[in-house]
Short mmCIF file of C-alpha atoms and ligand atoms in Angstrom, two decimals:
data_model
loop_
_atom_site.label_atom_id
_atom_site.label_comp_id
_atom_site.label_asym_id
_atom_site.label_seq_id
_atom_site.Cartn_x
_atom_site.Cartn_y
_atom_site.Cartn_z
CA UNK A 7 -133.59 3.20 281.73
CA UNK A 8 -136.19 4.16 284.51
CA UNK A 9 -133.43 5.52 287.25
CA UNK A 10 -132.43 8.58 286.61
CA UNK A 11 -132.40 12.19 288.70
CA UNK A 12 -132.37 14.13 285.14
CA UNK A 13 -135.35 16.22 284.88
CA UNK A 14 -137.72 15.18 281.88
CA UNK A 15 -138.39 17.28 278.78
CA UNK A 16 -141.93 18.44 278.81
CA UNK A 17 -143.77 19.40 275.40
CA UNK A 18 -147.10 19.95 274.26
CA UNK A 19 -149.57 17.66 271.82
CA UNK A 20 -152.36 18.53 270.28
CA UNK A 21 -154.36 15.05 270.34
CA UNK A 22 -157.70 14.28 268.15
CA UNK A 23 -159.36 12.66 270.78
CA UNK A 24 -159.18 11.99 274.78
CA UNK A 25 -161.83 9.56 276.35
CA UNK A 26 -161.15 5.85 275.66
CA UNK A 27 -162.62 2.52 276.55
CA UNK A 28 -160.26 0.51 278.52
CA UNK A 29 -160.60 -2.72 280.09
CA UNK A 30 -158.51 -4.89 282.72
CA UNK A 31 -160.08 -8.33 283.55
CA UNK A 32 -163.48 -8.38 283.32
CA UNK A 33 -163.86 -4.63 284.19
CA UNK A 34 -164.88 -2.13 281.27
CA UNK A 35 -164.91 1.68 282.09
CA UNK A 36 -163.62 4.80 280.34
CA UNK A 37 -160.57 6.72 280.95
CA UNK A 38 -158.50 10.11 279.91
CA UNK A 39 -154.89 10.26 279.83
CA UNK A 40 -153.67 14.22 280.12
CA UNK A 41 -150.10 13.44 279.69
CA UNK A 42 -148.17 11.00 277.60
CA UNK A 43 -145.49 9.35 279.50
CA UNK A 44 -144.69 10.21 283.22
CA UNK A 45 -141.67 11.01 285.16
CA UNK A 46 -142.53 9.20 288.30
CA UNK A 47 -140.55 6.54 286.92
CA UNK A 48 -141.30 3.72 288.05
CA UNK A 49 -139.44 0.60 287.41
CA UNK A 50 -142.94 -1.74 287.46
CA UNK A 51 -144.62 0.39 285.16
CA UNK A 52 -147.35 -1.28 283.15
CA UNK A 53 -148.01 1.46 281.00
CA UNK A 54 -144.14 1.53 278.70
CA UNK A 55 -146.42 -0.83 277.17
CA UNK A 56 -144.87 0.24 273.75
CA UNK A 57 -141.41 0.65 275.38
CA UNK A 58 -139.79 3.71 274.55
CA UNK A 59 -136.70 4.89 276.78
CA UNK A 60 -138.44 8.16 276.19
CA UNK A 61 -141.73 7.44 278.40
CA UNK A 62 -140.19 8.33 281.69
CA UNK A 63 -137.82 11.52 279.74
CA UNK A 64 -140.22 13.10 277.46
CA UNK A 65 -143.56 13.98 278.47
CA UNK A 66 -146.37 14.95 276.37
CA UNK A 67 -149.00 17.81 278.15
CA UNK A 68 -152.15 17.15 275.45
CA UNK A 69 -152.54 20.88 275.85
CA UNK A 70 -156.52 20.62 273.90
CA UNK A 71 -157.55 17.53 276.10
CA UNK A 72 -160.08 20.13 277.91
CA UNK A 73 -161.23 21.02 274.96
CA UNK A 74 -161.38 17.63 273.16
CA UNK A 75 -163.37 16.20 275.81
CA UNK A 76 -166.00 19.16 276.12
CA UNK A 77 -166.83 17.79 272.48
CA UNK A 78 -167.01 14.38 272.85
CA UNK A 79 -169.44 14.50 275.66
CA UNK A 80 -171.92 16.55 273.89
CA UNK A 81 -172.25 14.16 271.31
CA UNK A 82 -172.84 11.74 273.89
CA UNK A 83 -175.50 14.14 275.30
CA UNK A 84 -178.69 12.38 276.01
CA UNK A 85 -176.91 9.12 276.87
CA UNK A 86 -175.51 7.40 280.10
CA UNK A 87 -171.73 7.37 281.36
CA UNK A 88 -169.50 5.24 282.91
CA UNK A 89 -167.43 6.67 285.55
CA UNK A 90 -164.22 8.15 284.05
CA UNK A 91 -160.64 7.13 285.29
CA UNK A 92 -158.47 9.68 285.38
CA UNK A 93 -155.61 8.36 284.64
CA UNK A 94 -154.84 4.69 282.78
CA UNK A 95 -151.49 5.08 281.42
CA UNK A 96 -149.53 8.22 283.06
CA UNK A 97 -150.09 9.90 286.64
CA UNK A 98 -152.56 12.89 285.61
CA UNK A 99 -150.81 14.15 289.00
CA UNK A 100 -147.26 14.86 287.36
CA UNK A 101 -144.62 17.43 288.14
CA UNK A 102 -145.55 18.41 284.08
CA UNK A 103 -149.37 19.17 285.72
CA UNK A 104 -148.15 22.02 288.11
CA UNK A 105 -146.63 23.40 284.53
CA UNK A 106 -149.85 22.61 282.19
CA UNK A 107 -152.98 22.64 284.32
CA UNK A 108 -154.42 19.81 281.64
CA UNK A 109 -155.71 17.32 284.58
CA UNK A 110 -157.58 20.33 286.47
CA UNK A 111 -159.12 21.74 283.27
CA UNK A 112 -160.46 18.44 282.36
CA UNK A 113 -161.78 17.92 286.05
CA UNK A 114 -163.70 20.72 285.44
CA UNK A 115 -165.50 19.92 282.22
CA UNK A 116 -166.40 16.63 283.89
CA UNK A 117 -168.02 18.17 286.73
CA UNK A 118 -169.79 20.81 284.30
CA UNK A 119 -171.20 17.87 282.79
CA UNK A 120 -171.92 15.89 285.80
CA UNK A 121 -169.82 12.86 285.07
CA UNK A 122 -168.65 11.15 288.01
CA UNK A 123 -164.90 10.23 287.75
CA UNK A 124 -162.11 8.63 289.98
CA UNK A 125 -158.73 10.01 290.18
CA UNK A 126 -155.24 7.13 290.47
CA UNK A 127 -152.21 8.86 291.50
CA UNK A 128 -149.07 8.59 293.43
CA UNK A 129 -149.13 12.25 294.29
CA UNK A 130 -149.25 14.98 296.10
CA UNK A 131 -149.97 17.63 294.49
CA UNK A 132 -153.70 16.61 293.68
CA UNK A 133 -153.88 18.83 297.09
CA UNK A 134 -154.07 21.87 294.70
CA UNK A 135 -157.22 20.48 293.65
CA UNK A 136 -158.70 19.81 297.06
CA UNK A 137 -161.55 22.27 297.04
CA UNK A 138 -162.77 21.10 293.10
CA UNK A 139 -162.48 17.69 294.64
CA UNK A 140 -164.78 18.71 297.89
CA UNK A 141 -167.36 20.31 295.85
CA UNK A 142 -168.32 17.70 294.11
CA UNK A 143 -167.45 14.62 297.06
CA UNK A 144 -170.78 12.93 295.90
CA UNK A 145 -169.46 12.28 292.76
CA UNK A 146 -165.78 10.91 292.90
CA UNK A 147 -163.31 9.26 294.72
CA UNK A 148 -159.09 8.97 294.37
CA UNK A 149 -157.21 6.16 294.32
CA UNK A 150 -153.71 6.59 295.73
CA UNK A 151 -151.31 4.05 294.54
CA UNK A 152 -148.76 3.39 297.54
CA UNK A 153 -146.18 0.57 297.29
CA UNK A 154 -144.53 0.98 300.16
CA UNK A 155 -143.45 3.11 303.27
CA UNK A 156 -139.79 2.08 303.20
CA UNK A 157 -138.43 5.33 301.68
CA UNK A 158 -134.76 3.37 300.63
CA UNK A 159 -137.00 1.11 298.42
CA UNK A 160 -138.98 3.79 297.24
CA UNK A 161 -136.18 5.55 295.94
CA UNK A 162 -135.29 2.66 293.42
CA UNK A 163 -138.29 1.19 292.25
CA UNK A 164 -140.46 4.45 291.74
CA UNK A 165 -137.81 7.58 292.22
CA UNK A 166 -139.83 10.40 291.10
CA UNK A 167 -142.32 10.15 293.16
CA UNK A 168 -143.17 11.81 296.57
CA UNK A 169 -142.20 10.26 299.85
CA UNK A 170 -145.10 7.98 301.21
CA UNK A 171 -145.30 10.61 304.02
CA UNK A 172 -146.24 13.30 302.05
CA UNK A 173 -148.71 11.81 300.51
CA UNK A 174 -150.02 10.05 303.46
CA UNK A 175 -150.37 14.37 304.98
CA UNK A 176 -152.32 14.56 301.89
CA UNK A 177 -154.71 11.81 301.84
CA UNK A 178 -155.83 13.12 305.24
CA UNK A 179 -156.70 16.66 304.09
CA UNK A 180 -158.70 14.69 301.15
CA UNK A 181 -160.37 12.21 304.00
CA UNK A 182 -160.52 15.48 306.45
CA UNK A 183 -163.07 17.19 303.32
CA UNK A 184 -165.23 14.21 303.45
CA UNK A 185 -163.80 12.73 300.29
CA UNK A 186 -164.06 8.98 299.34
CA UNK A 187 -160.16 7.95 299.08
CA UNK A 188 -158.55 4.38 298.87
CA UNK A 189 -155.49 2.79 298.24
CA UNK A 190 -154.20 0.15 295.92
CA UNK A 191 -151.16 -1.40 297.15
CA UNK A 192 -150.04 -2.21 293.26
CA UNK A 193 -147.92 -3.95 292.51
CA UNK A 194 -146.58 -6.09 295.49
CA UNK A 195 -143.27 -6.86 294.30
CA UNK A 196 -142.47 -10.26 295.36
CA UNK A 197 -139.14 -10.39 297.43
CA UNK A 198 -139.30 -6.79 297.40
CA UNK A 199 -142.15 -5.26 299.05
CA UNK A 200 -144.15 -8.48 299.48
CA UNK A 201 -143.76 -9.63 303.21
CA UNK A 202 -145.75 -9.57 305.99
CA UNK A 203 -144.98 -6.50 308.02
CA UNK A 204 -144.23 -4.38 305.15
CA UNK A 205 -147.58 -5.25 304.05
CA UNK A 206 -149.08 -4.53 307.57
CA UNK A 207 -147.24 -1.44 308.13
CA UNK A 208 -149.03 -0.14 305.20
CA UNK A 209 -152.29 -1.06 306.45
CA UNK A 210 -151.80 -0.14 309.87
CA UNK A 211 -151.01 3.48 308.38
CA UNK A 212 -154.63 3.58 306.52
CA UNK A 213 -156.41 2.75 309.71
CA UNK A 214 -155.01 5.43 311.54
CA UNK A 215 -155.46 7.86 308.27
CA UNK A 216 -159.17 6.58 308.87
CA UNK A 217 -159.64 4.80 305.52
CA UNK A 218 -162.75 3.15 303.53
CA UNK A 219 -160.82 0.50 301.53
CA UNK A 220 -157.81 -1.04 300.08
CA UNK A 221 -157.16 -2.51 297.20
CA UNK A 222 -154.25 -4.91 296.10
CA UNK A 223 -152.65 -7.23 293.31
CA UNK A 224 -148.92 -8.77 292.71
CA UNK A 225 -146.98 -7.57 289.79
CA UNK A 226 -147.48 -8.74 286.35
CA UNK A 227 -144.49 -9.36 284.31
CA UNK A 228 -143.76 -8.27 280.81
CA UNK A 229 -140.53 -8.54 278.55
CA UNK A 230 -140.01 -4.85 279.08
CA UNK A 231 -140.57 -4.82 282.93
CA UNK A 232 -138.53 -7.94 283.84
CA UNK A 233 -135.61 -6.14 282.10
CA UNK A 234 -136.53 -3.71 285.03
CA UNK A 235 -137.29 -5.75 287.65
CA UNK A 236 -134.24 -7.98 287.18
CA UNK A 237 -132.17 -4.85 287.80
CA UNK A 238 -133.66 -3.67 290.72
CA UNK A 239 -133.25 -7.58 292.00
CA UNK A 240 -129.69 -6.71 291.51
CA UNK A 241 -129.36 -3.49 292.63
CA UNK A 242 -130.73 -4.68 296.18
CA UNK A 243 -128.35 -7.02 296.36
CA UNK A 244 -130.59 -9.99 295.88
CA UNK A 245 -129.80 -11.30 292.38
CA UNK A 246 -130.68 -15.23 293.97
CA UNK A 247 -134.49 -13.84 293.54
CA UNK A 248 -133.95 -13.85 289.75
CA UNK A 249 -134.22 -17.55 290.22
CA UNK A 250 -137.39 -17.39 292.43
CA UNK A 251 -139.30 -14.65 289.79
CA UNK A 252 -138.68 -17.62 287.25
CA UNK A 253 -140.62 -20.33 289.38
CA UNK A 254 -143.26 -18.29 290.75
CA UNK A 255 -143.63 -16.85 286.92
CA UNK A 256 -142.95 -19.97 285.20
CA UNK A 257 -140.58 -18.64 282.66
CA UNK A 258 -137.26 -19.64 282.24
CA UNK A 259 -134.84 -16.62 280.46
CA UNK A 260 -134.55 -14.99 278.03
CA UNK A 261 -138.08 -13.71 278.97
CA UNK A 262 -140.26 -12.84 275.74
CA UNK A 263 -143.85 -12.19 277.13
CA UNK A 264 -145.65 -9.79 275.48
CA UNK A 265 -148.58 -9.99 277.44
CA UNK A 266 -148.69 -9.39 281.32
CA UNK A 267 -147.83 -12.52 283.15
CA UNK A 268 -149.44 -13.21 286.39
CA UNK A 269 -147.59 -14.97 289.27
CA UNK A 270 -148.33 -18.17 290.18
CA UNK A 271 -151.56 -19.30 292.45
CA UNK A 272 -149.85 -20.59 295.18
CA UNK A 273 -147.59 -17.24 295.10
CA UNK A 274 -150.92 -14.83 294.81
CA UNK A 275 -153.09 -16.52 297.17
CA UNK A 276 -150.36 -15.90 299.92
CA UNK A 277 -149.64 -12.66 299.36
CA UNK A 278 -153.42 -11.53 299.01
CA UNK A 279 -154.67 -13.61 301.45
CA UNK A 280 -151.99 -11.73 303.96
CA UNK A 281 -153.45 -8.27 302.57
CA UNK A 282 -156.98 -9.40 303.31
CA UNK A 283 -155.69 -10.75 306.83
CA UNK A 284 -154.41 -7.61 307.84
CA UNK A 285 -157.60 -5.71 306.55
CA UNK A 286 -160.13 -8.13 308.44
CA UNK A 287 -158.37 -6.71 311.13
CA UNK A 288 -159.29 -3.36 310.68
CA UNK A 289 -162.95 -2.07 310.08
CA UNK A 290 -161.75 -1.44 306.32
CA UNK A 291 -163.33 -3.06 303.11
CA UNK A 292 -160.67 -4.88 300.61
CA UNK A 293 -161.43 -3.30 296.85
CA UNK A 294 -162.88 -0.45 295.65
CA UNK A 295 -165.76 -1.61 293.69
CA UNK A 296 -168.11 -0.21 296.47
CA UNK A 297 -167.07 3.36 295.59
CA UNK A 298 -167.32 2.56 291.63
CA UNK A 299 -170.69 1.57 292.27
CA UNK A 300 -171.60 4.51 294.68
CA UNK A 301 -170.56 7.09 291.83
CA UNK A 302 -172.03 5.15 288.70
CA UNK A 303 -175.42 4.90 290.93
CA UNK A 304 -175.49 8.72 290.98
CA UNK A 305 -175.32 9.50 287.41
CA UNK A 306 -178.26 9.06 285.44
CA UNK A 307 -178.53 11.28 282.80
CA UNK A 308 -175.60 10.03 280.74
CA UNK A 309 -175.64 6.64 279.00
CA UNK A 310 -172.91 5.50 276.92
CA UNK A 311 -173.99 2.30 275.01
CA UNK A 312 -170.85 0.30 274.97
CA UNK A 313 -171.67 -0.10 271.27
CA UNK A 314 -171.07 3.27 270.47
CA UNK A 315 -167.86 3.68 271.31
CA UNK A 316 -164.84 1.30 270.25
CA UNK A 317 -162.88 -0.01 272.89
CA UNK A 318 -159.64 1.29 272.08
CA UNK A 319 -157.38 0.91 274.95
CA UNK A 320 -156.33 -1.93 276.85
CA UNK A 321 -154.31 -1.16 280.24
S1 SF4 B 16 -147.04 6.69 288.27
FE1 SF4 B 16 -148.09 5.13 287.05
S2 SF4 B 16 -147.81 5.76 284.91
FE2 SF4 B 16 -146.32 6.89 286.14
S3 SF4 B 16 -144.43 5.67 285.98
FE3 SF4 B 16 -145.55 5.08 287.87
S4 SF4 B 16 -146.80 3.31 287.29
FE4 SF4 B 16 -146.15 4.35 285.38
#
């Protein structure tokens, strides 16, 4: 169940390794995941990918993960390296990081080592990290992933984390320090958070926070998620939509994917061509493939041949 106001159980893991390949489309990069599981909880979540009831109640700190990934990059000394993502399958940003420290230990091996990296989070309290982030502005850039500004919805579909106003306060201190920030509007949940003005209001709100870019896609579906989704459909009252998320999806129940399912064309084209409407009225850029490109440009030193590593994580 992904609703629930019962604080999570957080333990420690020793893990044998930390930087994986992962790879989403056509897009290859590496990433580290700190923590195992996350208590933001959100109903949408791609990463219960091996659904456990226990990813949003139990997470895992991988208390060596600094240390791990001081050793891997010296045996990639001499070589080039992609920019890491921090994080792929949890929220490095957790409550379980103000406990462990793992994210901000591992921040600071990268920057030792002069790898540039990009943060994803929902949270706020990545403003403990402000000045690590500052000092080394040339070289990253964070992602915030906002879904909406309509705190009742928040409070269902992704309960644990902060309200959107807090972490809008935040992503101006980050902007304020001259740091690269953007964010992904992911996933638009159609009937949910999909129309117009809740889309604009969003927007609106990262023009006046005085922001580069934003980025966008519609939710996939997956066996485990529509189980989700189809609740929260019913817990706002608007169990006729269960119908609609079968056309625009194509599916027809029981739903068995095992593999993310994207809406239809018609469906996506609408809703992103909205997004990029209400951008193209603002002097912001739609993606965030500038900024990848602005980091990787910077780091020379490191080159990973894609051959040498396995790719061993798909998000
Ligand atoms: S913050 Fe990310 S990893 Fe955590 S529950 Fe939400 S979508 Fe999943």
């Amino acid at each position: 169940m992904w609703y629930s106001d019962k604080a999570p159980t957080i333990v420690r893991k020793y893990s044998k390794s930390i930087l994986r390949y992962f790879k989403v489309g056509s897009h290859l990069g590496l990433t580290i995941n700190p923590y195992q599981g996350c208590h933001h909880r959100c109903g949408y979540c791609y990463a219960t990918y091996k659904w456990s009831p226990d990813f949003y109640d139990k997470i895992y700190g991988k208390i060596n993960a600094p240390e791990i990934l001081e050793s891997e990059l010296n045996k990639l000394k001499n070589t080039s390296i992609l920019p890491v993502m921090i994080s792929s399958a949890t929220d490095a940003y957790q409550y379980a990081e103000a406990k462990f420290g793992i994210t901000k230990r591992c921040i600071e091996v990268l920057q030792q080592y002069q790898i540039p990296f990009y943060v994803f989070t929902k949270s706020s309290l990545i403003e403990r990290d402000l000045e690590l982030f500052r000092n080394y502005n040339d070289n990253c850039f964070i992602v915030w992933s906002i879904t909406t500004i309509d705190e009742k919805i928040k409070r269902i579909i992704e309960p644990g984390t902060p309200p959107t106003s807090r972490v809008f306060d935040t992503i101006r201190k980050f902007i304020d320090s001259g740091i690269r920030c953007c964010i992904n509007i992911d996933p638009i949940v159609p009937f949910i958070t999909d129309g117009e003005e809740h889309i604009g209001s969003i927007v609106d709100n990262c023009q006046q926070l005085g922001l580069r870019c934003i980025s966008g896609s519609v939710l996939r579906l997956r066996h485990d998620i529509w189980i989700r989704i189809r609740e929260i459909l019913e817990l706002f009252g608007i169990s006729w939509a269960i119908r609609e998320y079968e056309r625009i999806y194509g599916f027809q129940e029981p739903f068995h994917h095992e593999n993310n399912l994207s809406a239809n064309r018609t469906y996506t084209d609408k809703v992103i061509n909205n997004l990029k409407d209400e951008i193209s009225k603002t002097n912001i850029s739609f993606g965030f493939n500038q900024l990848i490109e602005q980091i990787t440009q910077l780091r020379q030193a490191y080159a990973i041949s894609l051959k040498q590593c396995k790719i061993s994580e798909y998000v």
